[in-house]
Coordinates of C-alpha atoms in Angstrom, one line a residue:
M1 CA -2.6 0.7 0.7
R2 CA -1.8 4.4 0.3
K3 CA -2.1 5.8 -3.3
V4 CA 1.2 6.5 -5.1
G5 CA 1.8 10.2 -5.8
I6 CA 2.4 11.3 -9.3
F7 CA 6.0 12.2 -8.6
N8 CA 6.6 9.0 -6.7
S9 CA 5.4 6.9 -9.6
I10 CA 8.1 4.8 -11.1
H11 CA 6.6 5.5 -14.5
V12 CA 7.1 9.3 -14.1
K13 CA 10.5 8.8 -12.5
F14 CA 11.6 6.7 -15.5
V15 CA 10.4 9.3 -18.0
L16 CA 11.9 12.1 -16.0
I17 CA 15.3 10.4 -15.8
Y18 CA 15.1 9.5 -19.4
V19 CA 14.3 13.1 -20.4
M20 CA 16.9 14.5 -18.1
L21 CA 19.6 12.3 -19.7
I22 CA 18.5 13.3 -23.2
L23 CA 18.3 16.9 -22.2
L24 CA 21.8 16.7 -20.6
A25 CA 23.2 15.1 -23.8
L26 CA 21.6 17.8 -26.0
Q27 CA 22.9 20.5 -23.7
I28 CA 26.4 19.1 -23.9
I29 CA 26.2 18.6 -27.7
G30 CA 24.7 22.1 -28.1
L31 CA 27.3 23.8 -26.0
Y32 CA 30.1 22.0 -27.7
F33 CA 28.7 22.7 -31.1
S34 CA 27.9 26.3 -30.4
K35 CA 31.4 27.0 -28.9
E36 CA 33.2 25.3 -31.8
L37 CA 31.0 27.1 -34.3
E38 CA 31.7 30.4 -32.7
E39 CA 35.4 29.8 -32.6
K40 CA 35.4 28.7 -36.2
L41 CA 33.4 31.7 -37.5
K42 CA 35.5 34.1 -35.5
D43 CA 38.7 32.5 -36.8
N44 CA 37.4 32.6 -40.4
F45 CA 36.4 36.3 -40.0
T46 CA 39.7 37.2 -38.4
T47 CA 41.6 35.3 -41.1
S48 CA 39.7 37.1 -43.8
V49 CA 40.5 40.5 -42.2
K50 CA 44.2 39.5 -41.7
D51 CA 44.5 38.5 -45.4
R52 CA 43.2 41.9 -46.5
V53 CA 45.4 43.6 -43.9
N54 CA 48.5 41.9 -45.3
L55 CA 47.7 43.3 -48.7
V56 CA 47.4 46.8 -47.4
E57 CA 50.4 46.4 -45.1
F58 CA 52.7 46.0 -48.1
S59 CA 51.4 49.2 -49.8
V60 CA 51.6 51.2 -46.6
R61 CA 55.1 50.0 -45.8
E62 CA 56.3 51.0 -49.4
E63 CA 54.8 54.4 -48.9
M64 CA 56.4 54.9 -45.5
L65 CA 59.8 53.8 -46.8
K66 CA 59.7 55.7 -50.1
E67 CA 61.8 58.8 -50.3
L68 CA 59.6 61.7 -51.3
S69 CA 60.6 64.3 -53.8
S70 CA 59.3 67.8 -54.1
D71 CA 56.8 66.8 -56.7
D72 CA 55.5 63.9 -54.8
P73 CA 52.4 64.3 -52.5
S74 CA 52.8 64.1 -48.8
L75 CA 52.9 60.9 -46.8
E76 CA 49.5 61.5 -45.3
T77 CA 48.0 62.0 -48.7
S78 CA 49.5 58.9 -50.2
L79 CA 48.5 56.8 -47.2
R80 CA 45.0 58.2 -47.5
T81 CA 44.9 57.2 -51.1
V82 CA 46.1 53.7 -50.3
L83 CA 43.5 53.3 -47.5
S84 CA 40.6 54.6 -49.5
G85 CA 40.4 51.4 -51.5
F86 CA 40.4 49.2 -48.5
S87 CA 37.0 50.1 -47.1
S88 CA 34.2 47.4 -47.2
D89 CA 31.1 46.1 -45.3
D90 CA 33.3 44.2 -42.9
I91 CA 36.0 46.9 -42.4
I92 CA 34.8 49.9 -40.4
E93 CA 38.0 51.8 -40.2
V94 CA 41.7 51.4 -41.0
R95 CA 44.4 53.6 -39.4
V96 CA 48.1 53.9 -40.0
I97 CA 50.1 54.6 -36.9
D98 CA 53.9 55.2 -36.8
S99 CA 56.3 53.9 -34.2
K100 CA 55.7 56.9 -32.0
Y101 CA 51.9 56.0 -31.8
R102 CA 51.0 59.0 -34.0
I103 CA 48.0 58.5 -36.3
L104 CA 49.2 59.1 -39.8
A105 CA 46.0 58.3 -41.8
S106 CA 42.4 56.9 -41.4
S107 CA 40.1 55.3 -44.0
I108 CA 37.2 57.4 -42.6
Q109 CA 37.1 60.8 -44.2
D110 CA 35.7 62.6 -41.2
H111 CA 38.6 61.3 -39.0
Q112 CA 41.2 63.0 -41.3
K113 CA 40.7 66.3 -39.6
T114 CA 39.9 65.1 -36.0
I115 CA 42.3 62.3 -35.1
V116 CA 45.1 62.3 -37.8
G117 CA 48.2 63.7 -36.3
Q118 CA 47.2 62.8 -32.7
K119 CA 48.6 60.0 -30.6
S120 CA 46.7 56.7 -30.4
T121 CA 45.5 55.8 -26.9
D122 CA 44.4 52.2 -27.7
D123 CA 46.4 49.7 -25.6
I124 CA 46.2 47.2 -28.4
V125 CA 48.3 49.5 -30.6
K126 CA 51.0 49.9 -28.0
R127 CA 51.0 46.1 -27.3
A128 CA 51.4 45.3 -31.0
I129 CA 54.3 47.8 -31.5
V130 CA 56.0 46.8 -28.3
S131 CA 55.6 43.0 -28.8
E132 CA 56.1 43.3 -32.6
S133 CA 53.3 40.8 -33.1
P134 CA 49.6 41.2 -34.2
Q135 CA 47.1 41.9 -31.5
S136 CA 43.3 41.2 -31.7
V137 CA 40.4 42.0 -29.3
I138 CA 36.6 42.1 -29.5
N139 CA 34.8 45.0 -27.8
Y140 CA 31.3 46.2 -27.5
N141 CA 30.5 49.5 -29.1
K142 CA 28.1 51.3 -26.9
K143 CA 27.3 53.9 -29.5
T144 CA 26.2 51.4 -32.2
N145 CA 25.2 48.6 -29.8
K146 CA 27.3 46.3 -31.9
K147 CA 30.4 44.1 -31.3
V148 CA 33.6 45.2 -33.1
Q149 CA 36.9 43.5 -33.6
K150 CA 40.0 45.6 -33.2
L151 CA 43.1 44.2 -35.0
T152 CA 46.6 45.7 -34.9
H153 CA 49.3 44.5 -37.2
P154 CA 52.9 45.8 -36.8
I155 CA 54.6 47.2 -40.0
M156 CA 58.1 45.8 -40.1
N157 CA 61.2 47.0 -42.0
G158 CA 63.4 44.1 -41.5
S159 CA 63.6 43.7 -37.7
E160 CA 62.5 47.3 -37.0
V161 CA 59.0 48.3 -36.3
I162 CA 58.2 51.4 -38.3
G163 CA 54.5 51.5 -37.5
A164 CA 51.3 49.6 -37.2
L165 CA 48.0 49.1 -39.0
Y166 CA 44.9 49.4 -36.8
V167 CA 41.8 47.8 -38.3
E168 CA 38.4 48.0 -36.7
S169 CA 36.0 45.5 -38.3
N170 CA 32.3 44.7 -37.9
I171 CA 32.1 41.2 -36.3
E172 CA 28.5 41.6 -35.2
K173 CA 27.2 39.6 -38.2
V174 CA 29.3 36.7 -37.1
F175 CA 27.5 36.7 -33.7
K176 CA 24.2 37.1 -35.4
Q177 CA 25.0 34.0 -37.5
I178 CA 25.9 32.2 -34.2
D179 CA 22.7 33.3 -32.6
E180 CA 20.7 32.2 -35.6
I181 CA 22.4 28.8 -35.6
N182 CA 21.8 28.5 -31.8
R183 CA 18.1 29.3 -32.3
I184 CA 17.9 26.6 -35.0
L185 CA 19.8 24.2 -32.7
A186 CA 17.4 25.0 -29.8
G187 CA 14.4 24.4 -32.0
A188 CA 15.8 21.2 -33.2
A189 CA 16.6 20.2 -29.6
A190 CA 13.0 21.1 -28.5
V191 CA 11.5 19.0 -31.4
S192 CA 13.8 16.1 -30.7
L193 CA 13.2 16.4 -26.9
T194 CA 9.4 16.3 -27.5
I195 CA 9.7 13.3 -29.7
T196 CA 12.1 11.8 -27.1
I197 CA 9.5 12.4 -24.3
I198 CA 6.8 10.7 -26.3
I199 CA 9.0 7.8 -27.1
G200 CA 10.2 7.7 -23.5
I201 CA 6.6 7.5 -22.2
F202 CA 5.9 4.5 -24.5
I203 CA 9.2 2.9 -23.6
A204 CA 8.6 3.5 -19.9
Q205 CA 5.2 1.9 -20.2
T206 CA 6.8 -1.3 -21.5
F207 CA 8.8 -1.5 -18.3
T208 CA 6.3 -0.1 -15.8
R209 CA 3.1 -1.8 -17.1
P210 CA 4.2 -5.2 -15.7
I211 CA 5.3 -3.5 -12.5
S212 CA 2.0 -1.7 -12.2
D213 CA 0.1 -4.9 -12.8
M214 CA 2.1 -6.7 -10.1
R215 CA 1.5 -3.8 -7.7
R216 CA -2.2 -4.0 -8.3
Q217 CA -2.1 -7.8 -7.9
A218 CA -0.2 -7.3 -4.6
Q219 CA -2.9 -4.9 -3.4
A220 CA -5.6 -7.3 -4.4
M221 CA -3.8 -10.2 -2.6
A222 CA -3.5 -8.0 0.5
K223 CA -7.3 -7.8 0.4
G224 CA -7.6 -11.5 -0.1
N225 CA -8.3 -11.6 -3.8
Y226 CA -6.2 -14.3 -5.4
S227 CA -8.3 -14.8 -8.6
R228 CA -6.6 -12.2 -10.9
K229 CA -3.3 -12.9 -12.7
V230 CA -0.5 -10.7 -13.9
R231 CA -0.3 -10.4 -17.7
V232 CA 2.9 -11.7 -19.2
Y233 CA 4.1 -9.3 -21.9
G234 CA 7.3 -11.1 -23.0
N235 CA 9.9 -13.7 -22.1
D236 CA 12.5 -11.2 -20.8
E237 CA 13.3 -10.7 -17.1
M238 CA 10.0 -8.8 -16.5
G239 CA 8.1 -11.6 -18.2
Q240 CA 9.9 -14.2 -16.0
L241 CA 9.1 -12.1 -13.0
A242 CA 5.4 -11.9 -13.9
I243 CA 5.4 -15.7 -14.3
A244 CA 7.0 -16.2 -10.9
F245 CA 4.5 -13.7 -9.4
N246 CA 1.6 -15.7 -10.8
H247 CA 3.1 -18.9 -9.4
L248 CA 3.5 -17.2 -6.1
T249 CA -0.2 -16.2 -6.2
N250 CA -1.2 -19.8 -6.8
Q251 CA 1.0 -21.0 -3.9
L252 CA -0.4 -18.3 -1.6
L253 CA -4.0 -19.3 -2.6
E254 CA -3.3 -22.9 -1.9
S255 CA -1.7 -22.0 1.4
Q256 CA -4.5 -19.7 2.4
S257 CA -7.1 -22.4 1.5
T258 CA -5.2 -24.9 3.5
T259 CA -4.8 -22.5 6.4
E260 CA -8.5 -21.5 6.2
A261 CA -9.6 -25.1 6.1
E262 CA -7.4 -25.9 9.2
R263 CA -8.7 -22.7 10.9
R264 CA -12.4 -23.7 10.3
K265 CA -11.6 -27.3 11.4
L266 CA -10.0 -26.0 14.6
A267 CA -12.8 -23.6 15.2
S268 CA -15.3 -26.4 14.6
V269 CA -13.4 -28.7 17.0
L270 CA -13.2 -26.0 19.6
E271 CA -16.9 -25.1 19.3
N272 CA -18.1 -28.7 19.5
M273 CA -15.8 -29.8 22.3
T274 CA -17.5 -30.5 25.5
D275 CA -14.3 -29.7 27.3
G276 CA -13.4 -26.0 27.7
V277 CA -10.2 -24.8 26.0
I278 CA -8.4 -21.5 26.9
S279 CA -5.3 -20.2 25.2
T280 CA -2.9 -17.5 26.5
D281 CA -0.1 -15.4 25.1
R282 CA 3.5 -15.5 26.5
K283 CA 2.4 -13.1 29.3
G284 CA -0.4 -15.3 30.5
R285 CA -3.2 -13.2 29.1
V286 CA -6.2 -15.0 27.5
N287 CA -6.4 -14.6 23.7
L288 CA -8.7 -17.5 22.8
I289 CA -11.5 -19.3 24.6
N290 CA -14.3 -21.6 23.3
D291 CA -18.0 -21.5 24.3
S292 CA -17.7 -24.6 26.5
A293 CA -15.1 -22.8 28.7
L294 CA -17.3 -19.7 28.8
G295 CA -20.2 -21.7 29.9
M296 CA -18.2 -23.5 32.6
L297 CA -16.8 -20.2 33.9
R298 CA -20.2 -18.5 33.6
M299 CA -18.6 -15.5 31.9
T300 CA -18.7 -13.7 28.6
S301 CA -15.8 -13.3 26.2
D302 CA -15.4 -9.6 26.8
L303 CA -14.9 -10.3 30.5
V304 CA -12.2 -13.0 29.8
L305 CA -10.1 -11.9 26.9
N306 CA -6.8 -10.1 27.7
R307 CA -7.1 -11.0 31.4
P308 CA -4.6 -13.1 33.3
I309 CA -5.4 -16.8 33.2
N310 CA -4.9 -17.3 36.9
N311 CA -7.3 -14.5 37.6
I312 CA -9.9 -16.0 35.3
L313 CA -9.6 -19.4 37.1
G314 CA -9.7 -17.7 40.5
I315 CA -6.3 -19.2 41.6
E316 CA -4.2 -16.0 41.5
K317 CA -3.5 -16.3 45.2
E318 CA -2.3 -19.9 45.0
Y319 CA -0.5 -19.9 41.6
S320 CA 1.3 -17.4 39.4
F321 CA 1.6 -17.8 35.6
E322 CA 5.1 -19.2 36.0
D323 CA 3.8 -21.8 38.4
L324 CA 1.1 -22.8 35.9
V325 CA 3.8 -23.2 33.2
E326 CA 5.7 -25.6 35.4
M327 CA 2.4 -27.4 36.4
R328 CA 2.4 -31.1 35.4
E329 CA -0.7 -32.2 37.3
S330 CA -4.3 -31.1 36.9
I331 CA -5.8 -29.0 39.7
P332 CA -9.5 -28.9 40.9
L333 CA -11.6 -25.8 40.6
D334 CA -14.8 -25.2 42.5
F335 CA -17.2 -22.7 40.8
S336 CA -20.3 -24.0 42.7
T337 CA -23.0 -21.6 43.8
E338 CA -25.8 -22.1 46.3
N339 CA -28.2 -23.1 43.6
E340 CA -25.9 -24.9 41.2
P341 CA -22.9 -27.1 41.8
S342 CA -19.9 -26.8 39.4
I343 CA -16.7 -28.8 39.9
L344 CA -14.0 -28.4 37.2
R345 CA -10.6 -29.8 36.7
A346 CA -7.9 -27.8 34.8
T347 CA -5.0 -29.4 32.9
F348 CA -2.2 -27.1 31.6
S349 CA 0.0 -27.6 28.6
V350 CA 2.8 -25.2 27.5
T351 CA 3.2 -24.1 23.8
Q352 CA 6.8 -23.2 22.9
R353 CA 9.2 -22.9 20.0
E354 CA 12.0 -25.2 19.1
T355 CA 14.4 -22.9 20.9
G356 CA 12.4 -23.4 24.1
F357 CA 10.9 -19.9 24.1
V358 CA 7.4 -20.1 25.8
N359 CA 4.7 -18.8 23.4
G360 CA 1.8 -19.4 25.8
L361 CA -0.3 -21.8 27.8
I362 CA -3.2 -24.1 26.8
T363 CA -5.7 -24.8 29.5
V364 CA -8.2 -27.6 29.2
L365 CA -11.2 -27.6 31.6
H366 CA -13.1 -30.8 32.3
D367 CA -16.5 -30.6 33.9
N368 CA -16.5 -33.1 36.7
T369 CA -19.8 -31.9 38.2
E370 CA -21.8 -34.9 37.0
Q371 CA -19.0 -37.3 37.8
E372 CA -18.7 -35.9 41.3
K373 CA -22.5 -35.9 41.7
I374 CA -22.6 -39.5 40.5
E375 CA -19.8 -40.4 42.8
M376 CA -21.6 -38.7 45.7
E377 CA -24.9 -40.4 44.8
R378 CA -23.1 -43.8 44.5
R379 CA -21.5 -43.3 48.0
E380 CA -24.9 -42.2 49.3
F381 CA -26.6 -45.1 47.6
V382 CA -24.2 -47.6 49.1
S383 CA -24.5 -46.0 52.5
N384 CA -28.4 -46.0 52.3
V385 CA -28.5 -49.6 51.1
S386 CA -26.1 -50.7 53.8
H387 CA -28.1 -48.8 56.4
E388 CA -31.5 -50.1 55.1
L389 CA -30.2 -53.7 55.2
R390 CA -28.2 -53.4 58.4
T391 CA -31.3 -52.5 60.5
P392 CA -33.4 -55.6 59.6
L393 CA -30.4 -57.9 59.6
T394 CA -29.4 -56.7 63.0
T395 CA -32.9 -57.2 64.3
M396 CA -33.1 -60.7 62.7
R397 CA -29.7 -61.7 64.1
S398 CA -30.8 -60.6 67.6
Y399 CA -34.0 -62.5 67.5
L400 CA -32.4 -65.6 65.9
E401 CA -29.7 -65.6 68.5
A402 CA -32.4 -65.5 71.2
L403 CA -34.2 -68.3 69.6
A404 CA -31.0 -70.3 69.3
E405 CA -30.3 -69.8 73.0
G406 CA -33.6 -71.5 73.9
A407 CA -36.4 -68.9 73.4
W408 CA -37.9 -71.3 70.8
R409 CA -39.1 -73.4 73.7
N410 CA -41.1 -70.6 75.1
E411 CA -44.5 -70.8 73.4
D412 CA -45.4 -67.2 74.4
I413 CA -42.2 -65.5 73.0
A414 CA -41.2 -67.7 70.1
P415 CA -44.2 -66.8 67.8
A416 CA -43.5 -63.1 68.3
F417 CA -39.8 -63.5 67.6
L418 CA -40.6 -65.5 64.4
N419 CA -43.2 -62.9 63.3
V420 CA -40.6 -60.1 63.6
T421 CA -38.1 -62.1 61.7
Q422 CA -40.7 -62.7 58.9
T423 CA -41.6 -59.0 58.8
E424 CA -38.0 -57.9 58.5
T425 CA -37.4 -60.6 55.8
E426 CA -40.3 -59.3 53.8
R427 CA -39.1 -55.8 54.2
M428 CA -35.6 -56.8 52.8
I429 CA -37.4 -58.6 49.9
R430 CA -39.4 -55.5 49.1
L431 CA -36.2 -53.5 49.2
V432 CA -34.3 -55.8 46.9
N433 CA -37.3 -56.0 44.5
D434 CA -37.5 -52.1 44.4
L435 CA -33.7 -52.0 43.7
L436 CA -34.1 -54.5 40.9
K437 CA -36.9 -52.4 39.4
L438 CA -34.7 -49.2 39.5
S439 CA -31.8 -51.1 38.0
R440 CA -33.9 -52.3 35.1
M441 CA -35.2 -48.8 34.5
D442 CA -31.7 -47.3 34.6
S443 CA -30.5 -49.8 32.0
N444 CA -33.7 -49.6 29.9
E445 CA -34.2 -53.3 30.2
Y446 CA -38.0 -53.1 30.4
E447 CA -40.8 -52.4 28.0
L448 CA -44.1 -50.7 28.4
N449 CA -47.1 -52.8 27.6
T450 CA -49.4 -50.0 26.7
E451 CA -53.1 -50.0 25.8
W452 CA -55.8 -47.5 25.3
V453 CA -57.9 -46.9 28.5
D454 CA -60.3 -44.3 29.8
F455 CA -58.2 -42.7 32.4
N456 CA -61.2 -41.5 34.5
T457 CA -62.5 -45.1 34.8
F458 CA -59.0 -46.4 35.5
F459 CA -58.3 -43.8 38.1
N460 CA -61.6 -44.2 39.9
S461 CA -61.2 -47.9 40.2
I462 CA -57.9 -47.5 42.0
I463 CA -59.4 -44.9 44.3
D464 CA -62.4 -47.2 45.0
R465 CA -60.1 -50.0 45.9
F466 CA -58.3 -47.9 48.5
E467 CA -61.5 -46.3 49.8
F468 CA -62.9 -49.8 50.4
S469 CA -59.9 -51.2 52.2
K470 CA -58.7 -48.1 54.2
S471 CA -58.7 -48.6 58.0
Q472 CA -58.3 -45.1 59.3
E473 CA -60.9 -42.3 59.4
V474 CA -59.9 -40.5 56.2
S475 CA -62.3 -39.3 53.6
F476 CA -61.8 -39.1 49.8
R477 CA -62.8 -36.1 47.6
R478 CA -62.7 -36.4 43.8
I479 CA -62.7 -33.8 41.1
V480 CA -62.8 -35.6 37.7
P481 CA -64.2 -34.1 34.4
P482 CA -67.3 -35.9 33.2
V483 CA -65.8 -36.9 29.9
D484 CA -63.9 -39.9 28.6
L485 CA -60.1 -39.3 28.6
F486 CA -58.6 -42.0 26.6
V487 CA -54.8 -42.3 27.0
E488 CA -52.3 -45.0 26.0
I489 CA -50.6 -46.3 29.2
D490 CA -49.1 -49.4 30.8
T491 CA -51.9 -50.0 33.3
D492 CA -49.8 -52.2 35.5
K493 CA -46.9 -49.8 36.0
L494 CA -49.2 -46.7 36.3
T495 CA -51.2 -48.7 38.9
Q496 CA -48.0 -49.1 40.9
V497 CA -47.4 -45.3 40.7
I498 CA -50.8 -44.3 41.8
D499 CA -50.8 -47.0 44.5
N500 CA -47.6 -45.7 45.9
I501 CA -48.8 -42.1 46.0
I502 CA -52.1 -42.9 47.6
S503 CA -50.4 -45.2 50.1
N504 CA -48.1 -42.4 51.2
A505 CA -51.1 -40.0 51.4
L506 CA -52.9 -42.4 53.7
K507 CA -49.8 -43.1 55.8
Y508 CA -49.2 -39.4 56.6
S509 CA -52.9 -38.3 56.8
P510 CA -54.3 -37.8 60.3
D511 CA -57.6 -39.3 61.5
G512 CA -60.4 -37.1 60.1
G513 CA -58.2 -35.9 57.3
I514 CA -59.2 -35.6 53.6
V515 CA -57.4 -37.0 50.6
R516 CA -58.2 -35.1 47.4
F517 CA -58.0 -36.5 43.9
N518 CA -58.0 -34.1 40.9
V519 CA -57.8 -34.6 37.1
A520 CA -57.4 -31.5 34.9
V521 CA -57.1 -31.3 31.1
L522 CA -54.3 -29.1 29.8
D523 CA -53.3 -28.1 26.2
D524 CA -51.3 -31.3 25.4
S525 CA -51.6 -33.4 28.6
I526 CA -53.7 -34.3 31.5
R527 CA -52.6 -33.4 35.0
V528 CA -53.3 -35.6 38.0
S529 CA -52.9 -34.5 41.6
I530 CA -53.3 -36.4 44.9
S531 CA -53.3 -34.3 48.1
D532 CA -53.2 -35.1 51.8
E533 CA -53.5 -33.0 55.0
G534 CA -50.5 -34.5 56.7
L535 CA -47.5 -33.0 58.4
G536 CA -46.1 -31.7 55.1
I537 CA -42.5 -31.6 54.0
P538 CA -39.9 -28.8 54.8
A539 CA -39.4 -26.5 51.8
A540 CA -35.7 -27.5 51.5
N541 CA -36.6 -31.2 51.1
V542 CA -39.6 -30.9 48.6
N543 CA -37.4 -31.3 45.5
R544 CA -35.6 -34.3 47.1
I545 CA -38.5 -36.6 47.8
F546 CA -38.0 -38.3 44.4
D547 CA -34.4 -39.2 45.2
R548 CA -33.7 -42.7 46.1
F549 CA -33.8 -43.6 49.8
F550 CA -34.8 -40.1 50.8
R551 CA -37.2 -39.8 53.7
S552 CA -38.4 -36.6 55.2
D553 CA -39.2 -38.4 58.5
K554 CA -36.9 -41.4 58.6
A555 CA -38.1 -42.9 61.9
R556 CA -41.8 -42.8 61.0
S557 CA -41.1 -44.0 57.4
R558 CA -39.3 -47.1 58.6
A559 CA -41.9 -47.8 61.3
M560 CA -44.5 -47.8 58.5
G561 CA -42.4 -50.2 56.4
G562 CA -41.3 -47.8 53.6
T563 CA -38.1 -48.4 51.7
G564 CA -37.6 -44.8 50.4
L565 CA -37.7 -46.0 46.8
G566 CA -41.4 -45.7 46.0
L567 CA -41.4 -42.1 44.6
A568 CA -38.1 -42.7 42.9
I569 CA -39.7 -45.7 41.0
A570 CA -42.8 -43.5 40.3
K571 CA -40.7 -40.8 38.8
E572 CA -38.9 -43.3 36.4
M573 CA -42.3 -44.8 35.3
I574 CA -43.9 -41.4 34.7
S575 CA -40.9 -40.3 32.7
A576 CA -41.1 -43.5 30.6
H577 CA -44.7 -42.5 29.7
G578 CA -43.4 -39.1 28.5
G579 CA -44.9 -37.2 31.5
K580 CA -43.5 -35.3 34.5
I581 CA -44.0 -35.6 38.2
W582 CA -43.4 -33.1 41.0
A583 CA -44.6 -32.1 44.5
N584 CA -45.9 -29.1 46.3
S585 CA -46.0 -29.1 50.1
V586 CA -46.6 -26.7 53.0
E587 CA -45.2 -27.9 56.3
G588 CA -48.0 -28.6 58.7
E589 CA -50.7 -28.3 56.0
G590 CA -50.1 -31.3 53.8
T591 CA -48.5 -32.4 50.5
T592 CA -49.7 -32.6 46.9
I593 CA -48.1 -34.9 44.3
F594 CA -48.7 -33.9 40.6
F595 CA -48.0 -35.9 37.5
T596 CA -48.9 -35.4 33.8
L597 CA -49.5 -37.8 30.9
P598 CA -49.4 -36.9 27.1
Y599 CA -52.9 -36.2 25.8
E600 CA -54.4 -34.5 22.7
Q601 CA -57.9 -33.1 22.2
H602 CA -59.4 -33.1 18.7
D603 CA -61.5 -30.3 17.3
D604 CA -64.6 -32.5 16.9
G605 CA -64.7 -32.9 20.7
E606 CA -63.3 -36.4 20.8
W607 CA -60.3 -36.9 23.2
D608 CA -57.2 -38.8 22.1
V609 CA -53.5 -39.0 22.7

């Protein structure tokens, strides 16, 4: 989360707003106080001046109305005498002006010779005489750099204006007092503002601290940390909000735990499902796939994710995504290669909201390869068994029909017919016995009766038996290590295996051929091989000779009485002993059958399983 700037902080905003409100209040109070104080001081000063003017105005009016005798001084002299006692610190100058605007006298001695007798040019004097009312104005004296108040008071004789008193007073000290008081007020405002800011910071903290705690908690929750709690500072609205926030944290923690448990459960289910699962978004693009589906499709996740589902399944030409949404039946998919078959079946299910809006598609892939293979093997098995039984049964029916029609009376033909019937019957019995053996092996209804034997002695005895009873001109070659190789085996079942392999080698060996026997000791097993110099097996069929009913040369095999189950039984018996069996063959040069048995060699030279 982005860091909050200092001017974006609610703490700073709260303090600024608080300070601005206090500052505004102080400004309003200061302006009001300063204005009222100024008006009051100016009024007091003006009243003081007017009171003194009223005293002088009486004396001046008396002098102006008095009839002068020859012994009396002149009007200007008497007026100057009256004005001489009127000067003070506040009064700068007092002038007496008649109704014709002529200056009769001045309280300043220097002005007696300069302005007395001249007309006054001040507008305030003219306004006072014309309006017959006092006039007052405050001006700035550029010479003294001080403010002065000019006051003109008309001198009345009844209703007649006979002159005016012009008073110029020093009001500068009033403004100095006002400035001094304003400075004191500003200082007090600064001190109070400083104290207010400090108090505002602490007050703001009481409001913003819980909010800051909740902000930090929200940031921690966004990162997945639900362990910390918001501190509750009181039982007011902020305290209740903190309690509600802590409750919300607990609820989110429980919800996340539940969701995480469900997610792990779903992931575990998907990972351990043998069926493949593919999920898409509403546009049909893959957003989830489990390992089973990747294995079935032989792809990696980076090649599948965000690709269309119909393209992944290789059905983009037959079906669109909309077709798959409407699909109610499963469809087969063939991903087989030349080396490995792969038959799948896809089932589709739509995920949608309550409103019917399609969120995506769930595809479940079932691997039907083994099922198809088993079904194919079953059909092939039934076909092979039917074919194997049909041939001797047809032969027997033909000969029995001939005997029933009278051939039994012919002493030359009847024995041959009966001999063929007996041969085919024995062949069917061998076939049924082999099928019963395989059935018991498939259902694990047999037990190995194992015993410890020296394999070399056991193997040589079987070879000696075949070498003694063989009829064709075939020689045996043996390569067997001159040591005792004791193994734990079921001698009866392993005898059947070796008998079957040697019998096949003799069947397919030409006259003058060589059958080779070899025993080799490996790290943890012994390897036995039996080779012939027969016609060999085509390379495409070498891996199939252990399949049931498989014959490389069917006509020759049947002529020799084989059922096609000998090597299949041998494979099952070797597997039951914990070994492996396989074949190598070169067409025209012969075939070698290999099998192994578990074996261990001790460090002291003794051989054991």
